[in-house]
PDB file of C-alpha atoms and ligand atoms in Angstrom:
ATOM      1  CA  MET O   1      23.446  -4.348  -1.027  1.00 46.00           C
ATOM      2  CA  SER O   2      20.134  -4.557  -2.292  1.00 64.00           C
ATOM      3  CA  CYS O   3      18.369  -2.060  -5.358  1.00 84.00           C
ATOM      4  CA  ARG O   4      14.643  -1.889  -4.420  1.00 96.00           C
ATOM      5  CA  VAL O   5      12.842   0.822  -5.972  1.00 96.00           C
ATOM      6  CA  PRO O   6      10.839   3.037  -4.059  1.00 97.00           C
ATOM      7  CA  ILE O   7       7.353   2.474  -3.814  1.00 98.00           C
ATOM      8  CA  ALA O   8       5.036   5.611  -3.770  1.00 98.00           C
ATOM      9  CA  ALA O   9       1.763   5.410  -3.876  1.00 98.00           C
ATOM     10  CA  GLY O  10      -1.132   7.663  -3.473  1.00 98.00           C
ATOM     11  CA  ASN O  11      -4.362   6.248  -1.342  1.00 98.00           C
ATOM     12  CA  TRP O  12      -7.482   8.555  -1.942  1.00 98.00           C
ATOM     13  CA  LYS O  13      -9.952   6.998  -0.742  1.00 98.00           C
ATOM     14  CA  MET O  14     -13.100   7.876  -0.308  1.00 98.00           C
ATOM     15  CA  ASN O  15     -12.345  11.105  -1.992  1.00 98.00           C
ATOM     16  CA  LEU O  16     -13.129  13.180  -4.883  1.00 98.00           C
ATOM     17  CA  ARG O  17     -15.671  13.813  -7.707  1.00 98.00           C
ATOM     18  CA  ARG O  18     -14.889  12.322 -10.751  1.00 98.00           C
ATOM     19  CA  ASP O  19     -13.046  16.044 -12.389  1.00 98.00           C
ATOM     20  CA  GLN O  20     -10.801  16.859  -8.713  1.00 98.00           C
ATOM     21  CA  ALA O  21      -9.176  12.558  -9.407  1.00 98.00           C
ATOM     22  CA  LEU O  22      -8.873  13.548 -13.378  1.00 98.00           C
ATOM     23  CA  ALA O  23      -7.201  18.157 -12.136  1.00 98.00           C
ATOM     24  CA  LEU O  24      -5.116  15.480  -9.787  1.00 98.00           C
ATOM     25  CA  ALA O  25      -3.503  12.604 -12.004  1.00 98.00           C
ATOM     26  CA  GLU O  26      -2.588  15.637 -14.551  1.00 98.00           C
ATOM     27  CA  GLY O  27      -0.964  17.473 -11.918  1.00 97.00           C
ATOM     28  CA  LEU O  28       0.532  14.773 -10.920  1.00 98.00           C
ATOM     29  CA  ALA O  29       2.010  13.185 -14.067  1.00 96.00           C
ATOM     30  CA  ARG O  30       2.669  16.602 -14.765  1.00 96.00           C
ATOM     31  CA  GLY O  31       4.867  17.060 -12.225  1.00 95.00           C
ATOM     32  CA  LEU O  32       7.033  13.607 -11.933  1.00 93.00           C
ATOM     33  CA  ALA O  33      10.324  13.890 -13.253  1.00 77.00           C
ATOM     34  CA  PRO O  34      10.571  12.576 -17.122  1.00 71.00           C
ATOM     35  CA  GLN O  35      13.058   9.570 -15.664  1.00 68.00           C
ATOM     36  CA  GLY O  36      11.324   8.893 -12.178  1.00 73.00           C
ATOM     37  CA  ALA O  37      13.483   6.232  -9.987  1.00 90.00           C
ATOM     38  CA  VAL O  38      10.422   5.691  -7.873  1.00 96.00           C
ATOM     39  CA  GLU O  39       6.659   3.675  -8.787  1.00 97.00           C
ATOM     40  CA  VAL O  40       4.600   6.049  -8.588  1.00 97.00           C
ATOM     41  CA  LEU O  41       0.918   4.051  -7.617  1.00 98.00           C
ATOM     42  CA  LEU O  42      -2.577   5.542  -7.473  1.00 98.00           C
ATOM     43  CA  PHE O  43      -5.685   4.177  -5.803  1.00 98.00           C
ATOM     44  CA  PRO O  44      -9.173   5.559  -6.417  1.00 98.00           C
ATOM     45  CA  ALA O  45     -12.366   4.902  -5.389  1.00 98.00           C
ATOM     46  CA  HIS O  46     -14.138   2.081  -7.740  1.00 98.00           C
ATOM     47  CA  PRO O  47     -16.456   3.546  -9.723  1.00 98.00           C
ATOM     48  CA  LEU O  48     -13.153   6.544 -10.918  1.00 98.00           C
ATOM     49  CA  VAL O  49     -10.127   3.413 -11.503  1.00 98.00           C
ATOM     50  CA  GLU O  50     -11.337   3.739 -15.129  1.00 98.00           C
ATOM     51  CA  VAL O  51     -10.746   7.090 -15.951  1.00 98.00           C
ATOM     52  CA  VAL O  52      -7.679   7.789 -13.855  1.00 98.00           C
ATOM     53  CA  ALA O  53      -6.017   4.704 -15.320  1.00 98.00           C
ATOM     54  CA  ALA O  54      -7.486   6.071 -19.177  1.00 98.00           C
ATOM     55  CA  ALA O  55      -6.484   9.093 -18.744  1.00 98.00           C
ATOM     56  CA  LEU O  56      -2.593   8.514 -17.126  1.00 97.00           C
ATOM     57  CA  ARG O  57      -2.143   5.776 -20.175  1.00 95.00           C
ATOM     58  CA  GLY O  58       1.092   5.763 -21.326  1.00 93.00           C
ATOM     59  CA  ARG O  59       2.830   8.647 -18.128  1.00 94.00           C
ATOM     60  CA  PRO O  60       4.484   6.882 -15.438  1.00 94.00           C
ATOM     61  CA  LEU O  61       2.168   6.386 -13.594  1.00 97.00           C
ATOM     62  CA  GLU O  62       0.181   3.225 -12.490  1.00 97.00           C
ATOM     63  CA  VAL O  63      -3.617   1.953 -10.737  1.00 98.00           C
ATOM     64  CA  GLY O  64      -4.403  -0.091  -8.548  1.00 98.00           C
ATOM     65  CA  GLY O  65      -7.851  -1.240  -6.709  1.00 98.00           C
ATOM     66  CA  GLN O  66      -8.298  -0.236  -2.635  1.00 98.00           C
ATOM     67  CA  ASP O  67      -9.936  -3.895  -2.811  1.00 98.00           C
ATOM     68  CA  LEU O  68     -11.630  -6.288  -3.791  1.00 98.00           C
ATOM     69  CA  HIS O  69     -13.631  -9.806  -3.708  1.00 98.00           C
ATOM     70  CA  PRO O  70     -11.751 -13.071  -2.486  1.00 98.00           C
ATOM     71  CA  GLU O  71     -14.577 -15.320  -5.657  1.00 98.00           C
ATOM     72  CA  GLU O  72     -14.436 -14.564  -9.368  1.00 97.00           C
ATOM     73  CA  TRP O  73     -17.379 -13.451  -9.618  1.00 96.00           C
ATOM     74  CA  GLY O  74     -21.370 -13.678  -8.149  1.00 97.00           C
ATOM     75  CA  ALA O  75     -23.161 -12.908  -6.246  1.00 98.00           C
ATOM     76  CA  HIS O  76     -21.427  -9.844  -4.223  1.00 98.00           C
ATOM     77  CA  THR O  77     -23.599  -7.095  -4.301  1.00 98.00           C
ATOM     78  CA  GLY O  78     -21.975  -3.532  -4.048  1.00 96.00           C
ATOM     79  CA  ASP O  79     -18.248  -5.797  -4.357  1.00 98.00           C
ATOM     80  CA  VAL O  80     -15.914  -5.507  -7.230  1.00 98.00           C
ATOM     81  CA  SER O  81     -13.835  -8.408  -8.796  1.00 98.00           C
ATOM     82  CA  ALA O  82     -10.032  -8.971  -9.842  1.00 98.00           C
ATOM     83  CA  TRP O  83     -11.101  -9.426 -12.944  1.00 98.00           C
ATOM     84  CA  GLN O  84     -12.977  -5.990 -13.678  1.00 98.00           C
ATOM     85  CA  LEU O  85     -10.465  -4.512 -12.057  1.00 98.00           C
ATOM     86  CA  VAL O  86      -7.672  -5.457 -14.576  1.00 98.00           C
ATOM     87  CA  ASP O  87     -10.474  -4.616 -17.543  1.00 98.00           C
ATOM     88  CA  SER O  88     -10.491  -0.662 -15.364  1.00 98.00           C
ATOM     89  CA  GLY O  89      -6.601  -1.009 -16.121  1.00 98.00           C
ATOM     90  CA  CYS O  90      -5.490  -1.828 -12.445  1.00 98.00           C
ATOM     91  CA  THR O  91      -2.276  -3.509 -12.209  1.00 98.00           C
ATOM     92  CA  TRP O  92      -1.898  -3.511  -8.399  1.00 98.00           C
ATOM     93  CA  VAL O  93      -4.573  -4.290  -5.796  1.00 98.00           C
ATOM     94  CA  LEU O  94      -4.551  -2.713  -2.220  1.00 98.00           C
ATOM     95  CA  VAL O  95      -5.511  -5.993   0.627  1.00 98.00           C
ATOM     96  CA  GLY O  96      -6.353  -5.548   4.016  1.00 98.00           C
ATOM     97  CA  HIS O  97      -6.626  -2.441   4.653  1.00 98.00           C
ATOM     98  CA  SER O  98      -6.857  -1.644   8.704  1.00 97.00           C
ATOM     99  CA  GLU O  99     -10.747   0.170   7.131  1.00 97.00           C
ATOM    100  CA  ARG O 100     -11.254  -2.488   5.456  1.00 97.00           C
ATOM    101  CA  ARG O 101     -10.653  -4.794   8.425  1.00 96.00           C
ATOM    102  CA  SER O 102     -12.571  -2.800  10.752  1.00 94.00           C
ATOM    103  CA  ASP O 103     -15.541  -1.273   8.848  1.00 96.00           C
ATOM    104  CA  HIS O 104     -15.471  -4.815   7.384  1.00 96.00           C
ATOM    105  CA  ALA O 105     -14.651  -6.859   9.817  1.00 95.00           C
ATOM    106  CA  GLU O 106     -12.157  -8.426   7.563  1.00 97.00           C
ATOM    107  CA  GLY O 107     -10.282 -11.311   9.825  1.00 97.00           C
ATOM    108  CA  ASP O 108      -6.328 -12.747   8.269  1.00 98.00           C
ATOM    109  CA  GLU O 109      -8.449 -15.859   6.856  1.00 98.00           C
ATOM    110  CA  LEU O 110     -10.599 -12.801   3.661  1.00 98.00           C
ATOM    111  CA  VAL O 111      -6.895 -11.172   3.889  1.00 98.00           C
ATOM    112  CA  ALA O 112      -5.368 -13.975   2.832  1.00 98.00           C
ATOM    113  CA  ALA O 113      -8.131 -14.935   0.129  1.00 98.00           C
ATOM    114  CA  LYS O 114      -8.187 -11.581  -1.346  1.00 98.00           C
ATOM    115  CA  VAL O 115      -4.343 -11.860  -1.043  1.00 98.00           C
ATOM    116  CA  ALA O 116      -4.465 -15.070  -3.611  1.00 98.00           C
ATOM    117  CA  ARG O 117      -7.387 -13.959  -6.053  1.00 98.00           C
ATOM    118  CA  ALA O 118      -5.403 -11.105  -6.725  1.00 98.00           C
ATOM    119  CA  ALA O 119      -2.383 -12.829  -7.780  1.00 98.00           C
ATOM    120  CA  ASP O 120      -4.438 -15.448  -9.595  1.00 98.00           C
ATOM    121  CA  ALA O 121      -5.544 -12.067 -11.423  1.00 98.00           C
ATOM    122  CA  GLY O 122      -2.689 -10.790 -11.803  1.00 98.00           C
ATOM    123  CA  LEU O 123      -2.908  -8.036 -10.001  1.00 98.00           C
ATOM    124  CA  LEU O 124       0.107  -7.120  -7.884  1.00 98.00           C
ATOM    125  CA  PRO O 125      -1.370  -6.836  -4.556  1.00 98.00           C
ATOM    126  CA  ILE O 126      -0.064  -4.953  -2.114  1.00 98.00           C
ATOM    127  CA  LEU O 127      -0.590  -6.136   1.719  1.00 98.00           C
ATOM    128  CA  CYS O 128      -1.452  -3.400   4.644  1.00 98.00           C
ATOM    129  CA  LEU O 129      -0.870  -4.603   8.036  1.00 98.00           C
ATOM    130  CA  GLY O 130      -0.111  -2.705  11.202  1.00 98.00           C
ATOM    131  CA  GLU O 131      -1.343  -3.051  15.203  1.00 97.00           C
ATOM    132  CA  THR O 132      -3.668  -0.501  16.766  1.00 96.00           C
ATOM    133  CA  LEU O 133      -2.704   1.580  19.540  1.00 95.00           C
ATOM    134  CA  ALA O 134      -4.064  -0.891  22.278  1.00 95.00           C
ATOM    135  CA  GLU O 135      -1.671  -3.811  20.958  1.00 96.00           C
ATOM    136  CA  ARG O 136       1.212  -1.064  20.809  1.00 95.00           C
ATOM    137  CA  GLN O 137       0.650   0.336  24.438  1.00 94.00           C
ATOM    138  CA  GLN O 138       0.449  -3.801  25.381  1.00 97.00           C
ATOM    139  CA  GLU O 139       3.218  -5.044  23.347  1.00 97.00           C
ATOM    140  CA  ARG O 140       1.782  -7.036  21.164  1.00 97.00           C
ATOM    141  CA  THR O 141       3.766  -5.622  17.474  1.00 98.00           C
ATOM    142  CA  LEU O 142       5.431  -7.666  16.694  1.00 98.00           C
ATOM    143  CA  GLU O 143       2.958 -10.791  17.840  1.00 98.00           C
ATOM    144  CA  VAL O 144       0.364  -8.483  15.354  1.00 98.00           C
ATOM    145  CA  LEU O 145       2.706  -8.050  12.183  1.00 98.00           C
ATOM    146  CA  ASP O 146       3.747 -11.930  12.049  1.00 98.00           C
ATOM    147  CA  ARG O 147       0.245 -13.160  12.728  1.00 98.00           C
ATOM    148  CA  GLN O 148      -1.259 -10.842   9.914  1.00 98.00           C
ATOM    149  CA  LEU O 149       2.275 -11.656   7.891  1.00 98.00           C
ATOM    150  CA  THR O 150       2.056 -15.084   8.445  1.00 98.00           C
ATOM    151  CA  ALA O 151      -1.870 -15.863   7.066  1.00 98.00           C
ATOM    152  CA  VAL O 152      -0.303 -14.868   3.619  1.00 98.00           C
ATOM    153  CA  ALA O 153       2.520 -17.245   3.539  1.00 98.00           C
ATOM    154  CA  ASP O 154       1.041 -19.813   1.250  1.00 98.00           C
ATOM    155  CA  VAL O 155      -0.576 -18.049  -0.988  1.00 98.00           C
ATOM    156  CA  ALA O 156       1.448 -14.262  -1.583  1.00 97.00           C
ATOM    157  CA  PRO O 157       3.177 -13.872  -4.891  1.00 96.00           C
ATOM    158  CA  THR O 158       6.687 -13.818  -5.124  1.00 96.00           C
ATOM    159  CA  GLU O 159       6.147  -9.721  -6.026  1.00 97.00           C
ATOM    160  CA  LEU O 160       3.909  -8.812  -2.085  1.00 98.00           C
ATOM    161  CA  VAL O 161       4.304  -5.543  -1.573  1.00 98.00           C
ATOM    162  CA  VAL O 162       4.279  -4.666   1.851  1.00 98.00           C
ATOM    163  CA  ALA O 163       2.932  -1.418   3.638  1.00 98.00           C
ATOM    164  CA  TYR O 164       3.298  -1.238   7.761  1.00 98.00           C
ATOM    165  CA  GLU O 165       0.307   1.407   9.210  1.00 98.00           C
ATOM    166  CA  PRO O 166       0.908   1.559  12.367  1.00 97.00           C
ATOM    167  CA  VAL O 167      -3.335   2.160  13.249  1.00 95.00           C
ATOM    168  CA  TRP O 168      -2.538   5.471  15.554  1.00 95.00           C
ATOM    169  CA  ALA O 169      -1.362   6.622  13.037  1.00 94.00           C
ATOM    170  CA  ILE O 170      -3.448   6.592   9.878  1.00 93.00           C
ATOM    171  CA  GLY O 171      -4.840   9.906   8.934  1.00 89.00           C
ATOM    172  CA  THR O 172      -4.396  11.391  12.994  1.00 91.00           C
ATOM    173  CA  GLY O 173      -1.532  13.496  11.847  1.00 87.00           C
ATOM    174  CA  GLU O 174       0.493  11.324  14.493  1.00 88.00           C
ATOM    175  CA  THR O 175       3.316   9.268  12.946  1.00 91.00           C
ATOM    176  CA  ALA O 176       6.310   6.389  14.133  1.00 93.00           C
ATOM    177  CA  SER O 177       8.709   7.769  14.704  1.00 96.00           C
ATOM    178  CA  PRO O 178      11.546   6.906  12.464  1.00 97.00           C
ATOM    179  CA  GLU O 179      12.984   3.767  15.046  1.00 97.00           C
ATOM    180  CA  GLN O 180       9.479   2.875  15.423  1.00 97.00           C
ATOM    181  CA  ALA O 181       9.091   1.969  12.300  1.00 98.00           C
ATOM    182  CA  GLN O 182      12.141   0.417  10.344  1.00 98.00           C
ATOM    183  CA  ALA O 183      12.441  -1.516  14.004  1.00 98.00           C
ATOM    184  CA  ALA O 184       8.461  -2.870  12.941  1.00 98.00           C
ATOM    185  CA  HIS O 185      10.118  -3.167   8.523  1.00 98.00           C
ATOM    186  CA  GLU O 186      13.164  -5.629  10.329  1.00 98.00           C
ATOM    187  CA  PHE O 187      11.164  -7.822  12.149  1.00 98.00           C
ATOM    188  CA  LEU O 188       9.204  -7.808   8.672  1.00 98.00           C
ATOM    189  CA  ARG O 189      11.901  -8.260   6.846  1.00 98.00           C
ATOM    190  CA  THR O 190      13.270 -11.067   8.961  1.00 98.00           C
ATOM    191  CA  ARG O 191       9.996 -12.841   9.268  1.00 98.00           C
ATOM    192  CA  ALA O 192       9.228 -12.880   5.520  1.00 98.00           C
ATOM    193  CA  GLY O 193      13.191 -14.404   5.251  1.00 98.00           C
ATOM    194  CA  GLU O 194      11.849 -17.442   7.619  1.00 98.00           C
ATOM    195  CA  LEU O 195       8.791 -17.718   5.634  1.00 98.00           C
ATOM    196  CA  TRP O 196      10.002 -17.137   1.896  1.00 98.00           C
ATOM    197  CA  GLY O 197      13.765 -16.908   1.933  1.00 98.00           C
ATOM    198  CA  ALA O 198      16.500 -14.920   2.739  1.00 97.00           C
ATOM    199  CA  THR O 199      16.917 -13.816  -1.751  1.00 97.00           C
ATOM    200  CA  ARG O 200      12.577 -13.120  -1.315  1.00 97.00           C
ATOM    201  CA  ALA O 201      13.498 -11.177   1.859  1.00 98.00           C
ATOM    202  CA  ASP O 202      15.948  -9.183   0.311  1.00 98.00           C
ATOM    203  CA  GLN O 203      13.625  -8.176  -2.814  1.00 98.00           C
ATOM    204  CA  LEU O 204      10.662  -7.291  -0.548  1.00 98.00           C
ATOM    205  CA  ARG O 205       9.620  -3.586  -0.852  1.00 98.00           C
ATOM    206  CA  LEU O 206       8.263  -2.313   2.618  1.00 98.00           C
ATOM    207  CA  LEU O 207       6.087   0.780   2.561  1.00 98.00           C
ATOM    208  CA  TYR O 208       5.315   2.342   5.177  1.00 98.00           C
ATOM    209  CA  GLY O 209       1.782   4.325   5.438  1.00 98.00           C
ATOM    210  CA  GLY O 210       0.249   6.709   8.393  1.00 97.00           C
ATOM    211  CA  SER O 211       0.170  10.438   8.228  1.00 95.00           C
ATOM    212  CA  VAL O 212       3.662   9.677   5.564  1.00 97.00           C
ATOM    213  CA  LYS O 213       3.164  14.434   4.958  1.00 97.00           C
ATOM    214  CA  PRO O 214       6.738  16.148   2.495  1.00 98.00           C
ATOM    215  CA  ASP O 215       8.270  17.256   6.733  1.00 97.00           C
ATOM    216  CA  ASN O 216       8.550  14.047   7.601  1.00 97.00           C
ATOM    217  CA  ALA O 217       8.975  11.745   4.639  1.00 98.00           C
ATOM    218  CA  PRO O 218      12.634  12.464   3.949  1.00 97.00           C
ATOM    219  CA  ASP O 219      14.012  10.250   7.516  1.00 97.00           C
ATOM    220  CA  LEU O 220      11.184   7.361   6.311  1.00 97.00           C
ATOM    221  CA  ILE O 221      13.242   6.795   3.748  1.00 97.00           C
ATOM    222  CA  ARG O 222      15.860   7.099   4.908  1.00 97.00           C
ATOM    223  CA  CYS O 223      15.834   3.982   7.469  1.00 97.00           C
ATOM    224  CA  GLU O 224      17.726   0.866   5.886  1.00 97.00           C
ATOM    225  CA  ASP O 225      14.293  -1.318   5.255  1.00 98.00           C
ATOM    226  CA  ILE O 226      11.818   2.239   3.877  1.00 98.00           C
ATOM    227  CA  ASP O 227      11.147   1.228   0.505  1.00 98.00           C
ATOM    228  CA  GLY O 228       8.497   3.576  -0.065  1.00 98.00           C
ATOM    229  CA  PHE O 229       5.360   4.648   1.228  1.00 98.00           C
ATOM    230  CA  LEU O 230       1.246   4.622   1.106  1.00 98.00           C
ATOM    231  CA  VAL O 231      -0.105   7.672   1.090  1.00 98.00           C
ATOM    232  CA  GLY O 232      -3.653   8.901   2.096  1.00 98.00           C
ATOM    233  CA  GLY O 233      -4.693  12.392   3.424  1.00 97.00           C
ATOM    234  CA  ALA O 234      -1.237  14.103   1.864  1.00 98.00           C
ATOM    235  CA  SER O 235      -1.894  11.876  -1.071  1.00 98.00           C
ATOM    236  CA  LEU O 236      -4.374  14.255  -2.782  1.00 98.00           C
ATOM    237  CA  ASP O 237      -2.587  17.405  -2.776  1.00 98.00           C
ATOM    238  CA  ALA O 238      -0.660  16.990  -5.932  1.00 98.00           C
ATOM    239  CA  GLU O 239       2.152  19.902  -4.040  1.00 98.00           C
ATOM    240  CA  LYS O 240       2.659  17.226  -0.935  1.00 98.00           C
ATOM    241  CA  PHE O 241       2.142  14.421  -2.856  1.00 98.00           C
ATOM    242  CA  LEU O 242       5.325  15.122  -5.488  1.00 97.00           C
ATOM    243  CA  ALA O 243       7.475  16.062  -2.226  1.00 97.00           C
ATOM    244  CA  ILE O 244       6.829  12.919  -1.521  1.00 97.00           C
ATOM    245  CA  ILE O 245       7.703  11.513  -4.106  1.00 97.00           C
ATOM    246  CA  HIS O 246      10.726  13.387  -4.657  1.00 95.00           C
ATOM    247  CA  ALA O 247      11.522  12.696  -1.349  1.00 96.00           C
ATOM    248  CA  CYS O 248      11.740   8.736  -2.310  1.00 95.00           C
ATOM    249  CA  GLY O 249      13.784   9.435  -5.211  1.00 91.00           C
ATOM    250  CA  ALA O 250      16.362  11.247  -3.299  1.00 88.00           C
ATOM    251  CA  SER O 251      16.583   8.090  -1.542  1.00 79.00           C
ATOM    252  CA  ALA O 252      17.483   5.890  -4.582  1.00 73.00           C
ATOM    253  CA  ALA O 253      19.385   7.857  -5.913  1.00 68.00           C
TER     254      ALA O 253
HETATM  255  P1  PGA Q 301      -2.897   8.453   5.298  1.00 79.49           P
HETATM  256  O1  PGA Q 301      -3.283   7.292   5.730  1.00 79.49           O
HETATM  257  O2  PGA Q 301      -1.244   9.368   4.961  1.00 79.49           O
HETATM  258  O3  PGA Q 301      -4.160   9.810   5.881  1.00 79.49           O
HETATM  259  O4  PGA Q 301      -2.431   8.317   6.734  1.00 79.49           O
HETATM  260  C1  PGA Q 301      -2.848   6.238   4.995  1.00 79.49           C
HETATM  261  C2  PGA Q 301      -3.350   4.939   4.485  1.00 79.49           C
HETATM  262  O5  PGA Q 301      -4.214   4.741   5.105  1.00 79.49           O
HETATM  263  O6  PGA Q 301      -3.133   4.653   3.489  1.00 79.49           O
END
């Protein structure tokens, strides 16, 4: 039996002004159990990363960026580099979130280059992947997950974390059932074993994302291959996110 430490990650997306972000971070830090068995990660919008990271210094929460550019430096207006995230206090970074894939037409090759750049700078990447509603209806879910995971096969660091986020469940209030989520996670772990070997697959932390709420988190986290959550909407509310963190902790106890 593997002992994968659960992760509860809050993706704040393009929400919150500075004072609100600081108040939320403080509320979460205060509400966390001192000896938490869960890794808690926050992903503020880039301009807020540095103040949130500074406010949380010495507290048991880590901060990450929501995206990064695949190149180290250069003429890329509006983008952010891996080193700038590191200097702002980030230890993690999201890569390939479906909103990046759809809003900015990010494909698998670009996502893989971003994973490589993150690893090069010592940032821990969370690779986000998942099928659209049309792909699920066409029974192409596993094919899509296979393609998106295999794309990073040669560049992923050992510490890669993968977040399965069915696009149809993100921000919609519709969640994958525990059976649907477990089937996708089991497939991803099997594929990870084929790509990187059994030990690494066993250690790979697989998060579920898509309308995770305090009331559906306990059933999802009980699934064998679900090792935590990437949470959008509910992570903007300290009480709700703390309840989700607590559900992850209960599963680890
Ligand atoms: P949601 O977002 O929890 O609001 O569905 C999840 C995500 O996009 O990471």
